[in-house]
Coordinates of C-alpha atoms and ligand atoms in Angstrom, one line a residue:
M1 CA -8.1 -44.8 2.5
D2 CA -5.6 -46.8 0.4
E3 CA -7.3 -50.2 -0.2
E4 CA -3.8 -51.9 -0.5
I5 CA -2.9 -51.2 3.2
K6 CA -4.4 -53.7 5.6
L7 CA -4.1 -52.5 9.1
I8 CA -5.5 -55.5 10.9
D9 CA -4.7 -59.0 9.8
E10 CA -6.8 -62.2 9.8
N11 CA -5.6 -62.9 13.4
G12 CA -6.7 -59.5 14.6
L13 CA -3.1 -58.3 14.9
R14 CA -1.9 -54.8 13.9
V15 CA 0.8 -53.8 11.3
D16 CA 3.5 -54.1 13.9
G17 CA 2.1 -57.3 15.4
R18 CA 0.4 -55.7 18.4
R19 CA -3.0 -56.6 19.8
F20 CA -5.6 -53.8 20.0
D21 CA -4.8 -53.0 23.6
E22 CA -1.0 -53.3 23.5
L23 CA 1.3 -50.3 23.8
R24 CA 4.5 -50.0 21.9
P25 CA 7.6 -50.6 24.2
V26 CA 8.2 -47.5 26.2
R27 CA 11.6 -46.5 27.6
I28 CA 12.3 -43.3 29.6
E29 CA 15.6 -41.9 30.7
V30 CA 15.9 -39.0 33.1
G31 CA 18.5 -36.2 33.3
V32 CA 20.1 -36.8 29.9
L33 CA 21.1 -33.1 29.4
K34 CA 23.7 -31.6 31.6
N35 CA 22.8 -27.9 30.9
A36 CA 19.1 -28.2 31.4
D37 CA 17.4 -27.9 34.8
G38 CA 15.5 -31.1 34.0
S39 CA 15.4 -33.4 31.0
A40 CA 14.0 -36.7 29.8
L41 CA 14.3 -38.9 26.7
I42 CA 11.4 -41.0 25.7
V43 CA 11.5 -43.9 23.2
Q44 CA 8.1 -45.2 22.4
G45 CA 8.3 -47.7 19.5
R46 CA 10.2 -45.7 16.9
T47 CA 9.1 -42.3 18.2
K48 CA 12.0 -40.6 20.0
I49 CA 11.6 -37.3 21.9
L50 CA 13.8 -35.2 24.0
A51 CA 12.3 -32.8 26.6
A52 CA 14.3 -30.1 28.3
V53 CA 13.1 -27.8 31.1
Y54 CA 14.7 -24.5 32.1
G55 CA 13.5 -22.5 35.2
P56 CA 11.8 -21.2 37.1
R57 CA 13.8 -18.2 35.8
E58 CA 13.6 -14.5 35.0
I59 CA 11.2 -13.9 32.2
H60 CA 12.1 -11.8 29.1
P61 CA 10.5 -9.6 28.0
K62 CA 9.5 -8.6 31.5
H63 CA 6.0 -7.4 30.6
L64 CA 5.0 -11.0 30.0
S65 CA 5.4 -11.8 33.7
K66 CA 2.4 -12.5 36.0
P67 CA 2.3 -11.0 39.5
D68 CA 0.7 -14.1 41.0
R69 CA 2.3 -17.1 39.1
A70 CA 4.9 -18.4 36.8
V71 CA 4.3 -18.3 33.0
L72 CA 4.7 -21.7 31.4
R73 CA 6.2 -21.6 27.9
C74 CA 6.3 -24.6 25.6
R75 CA 8.0 -25.2 22.3
Y76 CA 7.2 -28.4 20.3
H77 CA 9.7 -28.8 17.4
M78 CA 10.5 -31.5 15.0
A79 CA 14.1 -32.0 13.9
P80 CA 14.5 -31.8 10.1
F81 CA 15.6 -35.5 10.1
S82 CA 12.7 -36.7 12.3
V83 CA 10.3 -37.6 9.4
E84 CA 10.7 -39.3 6.0
D85 CA 10.4 -36.0 3.9
R86 CA 12.8 -33.4 5.4
K87 CA 10.9 -31.2 7.8
S88 CA 11.7 -27.5 7.4
P89 CA 13.4 -26.2 10.6
A90 CA 11.1 -23.2 10.5
P91 CA 8.1 -23.4 12.9
S92 CA 5.0 -24.7 11.1
R93 CA 1.4 -24.1 12.0
R94 CA 1.2 -27.7 13.3
E95 CA 4.1 -27.1 15.6
T96 CA 2.6 -23.9 16.9
E97 CA -0.7 -25.8 17.6
L98 CA 1.1 -28.7 19.3
S99 CA 3.1 -26.3 21.5
K100 CA -0.1 -24.8 22.8
V101 CA -1.8 -28.2 23.2
I102 CA 1.2 -29.6 25.2
R103 CA 1.4 -26.4 27.4
E104 CA -2.3 -26.7 28.2
A105 CA -2.0 -30.4 29.0
L106 CA 0.9 -29.7 31.5
E107 CA -0.3 -26.4 33.0
P108 CA -3.0 -27.9 35.4
A109 CA -0.4 -30.2 37.0
I110 CA 2.2 -27.5 37.9
L111 CA 2.0 -25.3 41.0
L112 CA 2.7 -22.2 39.0
E113 CA 1.6 -20.0 41.9
K114 CA 4.7 -20.9 43.8
F115 CA 6.9 -18.9 41.4
P116 CA 5.3 -15.5 40.7
R117 CA 7.1 -13.2 38.1
T118 CA 9.1 -16.1 36.6
C119 CA 8.8 -18.4 33.6
I120 CA 9.3 -22.1 33.1
D121 CA 10.4 -23.0 29.6
V122 CA 9.7 -26.5 28.2
F123 CA 11.3 -27.6 25.0
V124 CA 10.0 -30.7 23.3
E125 CA 12.3 -31.8 20.5
V126 CA 11.1 -34.6 18.2
L127 CA 14.1 -36.6 17.1
E128 CA 12.2 -39.3 15.3
A129 CA 8.4 -39.3 14.6
D130 CA 6.4 -42.4 14.2
G131 CA 3.0 -41.3 15.4
G132 CA 1.8 -40.1 18.8
T133 CA 4.4 -37.4 19.2
R134 CA 2.2 -34.9 21.1
C135 CA 1.4 -37.6 23.7
A136 CA 4.9 -38.9 24.1
G137 CA 6.0 -35.2 24.2
V138 CA 3.6 -34.6 27.2
T139 CA 4.9 -37.7 28.9
A140 CA 8.6 -36.7 28.5
A141 CA 8.0 -33.1 29.4
S142 CA 6.3 -33.9 32.7
V143 CA 9.2 -36.2 33.7
A144 CA 11.6 -33.4 32.8
L145 CA 9.6 -30.9 34.9
A146 CA 9.8 -33.4 37.9
D147 CA 13.6 -33.8 37.2
A148 CA 13.9 -30.0 37.4
G149 CA 12.4 -30.2 40.9
I150 CA 9.3 -28.2 39.9
P151 CA 6.4 -28.9 42.3
M152 CA 3.5 -30.7 40.6
K153 CA 0.2 -32.1 41.7
D154 CA 0.8 -35.2 39.6
L155 CA 2.8 -36.4 36.6
V156 CA 0.9 -36.0 33.3
V157 CA 0.9 -38.9 30.9
G158 CA 0.0 -38.8 27.2
C159 CA -1.4 -41.7 25.3
A160 CA -3.6 -41.9 22.1
A161 CA -6.2 -44.4 21.1
G162 CA -8.1 -44.6 17.8
K163 CA -9.8 -46.7 15.2
V164 CA -8.1 -48.6 12.4
D165 CA -9.8 -50.9 10.0
G166 CA -13.0 -50.7 12.2
V167 CA -11.1 -51.7 15.4
V168 CA -10.6 -49.5 18.4
V169 CA -6.9 -49.7 19.3
V170 CA -4.4 -48.0 21.6
D171 CA -1.2 -46.0 20.9
L172 CA -1.3 -45.6 17.1
C173 CA 1.9 -45.7 15.1
D174 CA 2.4 -43.5 12.0
I175 CA 0.9 -45.8 9.4
E176 CA -2.2 -46.4 11.7
D177 CA -2.5 -42.6 12.2
K178 CA -2.2 -41.9 8.5
Y179 CA -4.4 -44.7 7.1
G180 CA -6.7 -45.4 10.1
E181 CA -10.0 -43.7 10.6
V182 CA -9.7 -42.0 14.0
D183 CA -7.1 -40.7 16.4
V184 CA -8.0 -39.7 20.0
P185 CA -5.0 -38.2 21.9
V186 CA -5.4 -38.0 25.7
A187 CA -3.3 -36.6 28.5
Y188 CA -4.2 -37.8 32.0
M189 CA -3.1 -37.3 35.6
P190 CA -3.4 -40.9 37.0
N191 CA -3.2 -40.0 40.7
K192 CA -5.7 -37.1 40.4
G193 CA -7.9 -38.9 37.8
L194 CA -8.0 -35.7 35.6
I195 CA -7.9 -35.4 31.9
S196 CA -6.0 -32.3 30.6
L197 CA -6.0 -33.1 26.8
L198 CA -8.7 -34.7 24.7
Q199 CA -8.8 -34.3 21.0
M200 CA -10.5 -36.3 18.3
D201 CA -9.6 -36.5 14.6
G202 CA -12.4 -38.4 12.8
I203 CA -15.8 -39.8 13.8
L204 CA -16.7 -42.4 16.5
T205 CA -19.9 -43.7 17.9
M206 CA -20.5 -43.0 21.5
E207 CA -19.7 -46.6 22.4
E208 CA -16.5 -46.6 20.3
F209 CA -15.5 -43.2 21.9
E210 CA -15.9 -44.6 25.4
K211 CA -13.9 -47.7 24.5
A212 CA -11.1 -45.5 23.0
L213 CA -11.0 -43.2 26.0
N214 CA -10.8 -46.2 28.4
L215 CA -8.0 -47.7 26.3
A216 CA -6.1 -44.4 26.3
I217 CA -6.5 -44.0 30.0
D218 CA -5.3 -47.6 30.7
G219 CA -2.3 -46.8 28.4
C220 CA -1.6 -43.7 30.5
K221 CA -1.7 -45.7 33.7
K222 CA 0.9 -48.2 32.3
I223 CA 3.2 -45.4 31.0
Y224 CA 2.9 -43.7 34.5
E225 CA 4.6 -46.7 36.0
V226 CA 7.5 -46.3 33.5
Q227 CA 7.7 -42.5 34.3
K228 CA 7.9 -43.2 38.1
A229 CA 10.5 -46.0 37.7
A230 CA 12.7 -43.7 35.5
L231 CA 12.6 -40.9 38.1
K232 CA 13.4 -43.3 40.9
R233 CA 16.3 -44.8 38.9
K234 CA 17.8 -41.2 38.5
Y235 CA 17.2 -40.4 42.1
D236 CA 18.7 -43.6 43.4
F237 CA 21.7 -43.1 41.1
T238 CA 22.2 -39.5 42.4
E239 CA 21.9 -40.6 46.0
K240 CA 24.5 -43.3 45.4
L241 CA 27.0 -40.8 43.8
K242 CA 26.4 -38.4 46.8
R243 CA 27.1 -41.2 49.3
E244 CA 30.3 -42.2 47.4
A245 CA 31.5 -38.6 47.3
D246 CA 30.8 -38.1 51.1
K247 CA 32.7 -41.3 51.8
S248 CA 35.8 -40.2 49.8
E249 CA 35.8 -36.9 51.7
E250 CA 35.8 -38.6 55.1
Ligands
CDP1 O1 2.5 -37.0 16.3 P1 1.0 -36.8 16.6 O2 0.2 -38.1 16.4 O3 0.7 -36.3 18.0 O4 0.5 -35.7 15.6 P2 -0.1 -35.8 14.1 O5 -0.2 -34.4 13.6 O6 -1.4 -36.6 14.1 O7 1.0 -36.6 13.3 C1 1.0 -37.9 13.2 C2 2.4 -38.4 12.6 O8 2.5 -37.9 11.2 C3 3.6 -37.9 13.3 O9 3.9 -38.6 14.5 C4 4.7 -38.2 12.2 O10 5.0 -39.5 12.3 C5 3.9 -37.9 10.9 N1 4.3 -36.6 10.4 C6 5.1 -36.5 9.3 O11 5.5 -37.6 8.8 N2 5.5 -35.3 8.8 C7 5.2 -34.1 9.4 N3 5.6 -33.0 8.9 C8 4.3 -34.2 10.5 C9 3.9 -35.4 11.0

């Protein structure tokens, strides 16, 4: 670790002034893309991610179809301008891994058996990366799935915790991720109480791990409220437009 970079100051505050249990500000907007069946934009601190959902729709090539359920396909991609050093637009090993991780985090929430022989495509496009993109990607994708009207058991929320300068903290930003000791990304279904993603990069004691997991789950519960409010806003707005259209037809 670079000795010059101090991640926790003498008052116990982090590089961006947050306390150990504080999330970055989270904003979610639903239905931002006209041509997708469902979409969402999440802004979490400086991390900005667009999620688009297409389907359920016919699957090509057809031999990939499943007779008893829909196939969920997921593509995590970073825009070339999303990071400091230009990211090659060609898919990297990391993007292939994160596409799989995000798909596996979302899959248990979706009632795939309702749409046999079809596919649901989820695109997670990172516009700006400042740490925690897999988690914010899961959060945005599950809102986009709901916006597409795809039946789900619960929304899935992503939130990471970790350890920086010996302190267990929630929702790491890029500097904390790079120079901190540990990152623990979690995806959680708050209503079901189920975890669908749990990774750990680094080493924690059992006590620290439990603390990190609890912080990440608490973070997920807070972001869940933002997801629900964003979906409600979109639904209320659509209802209002419909009522106005009905009125003008009368
Ligand atoms: O984004 P997440 O924490 O889920 O995944 P990561 O592989 O731990 O990456 C952490 C951070 O490193 C990203 O959020 C980016 O800010 C940064 N990164 C980068 O600067 N350039 C890359 N090619 C990949 C990641």
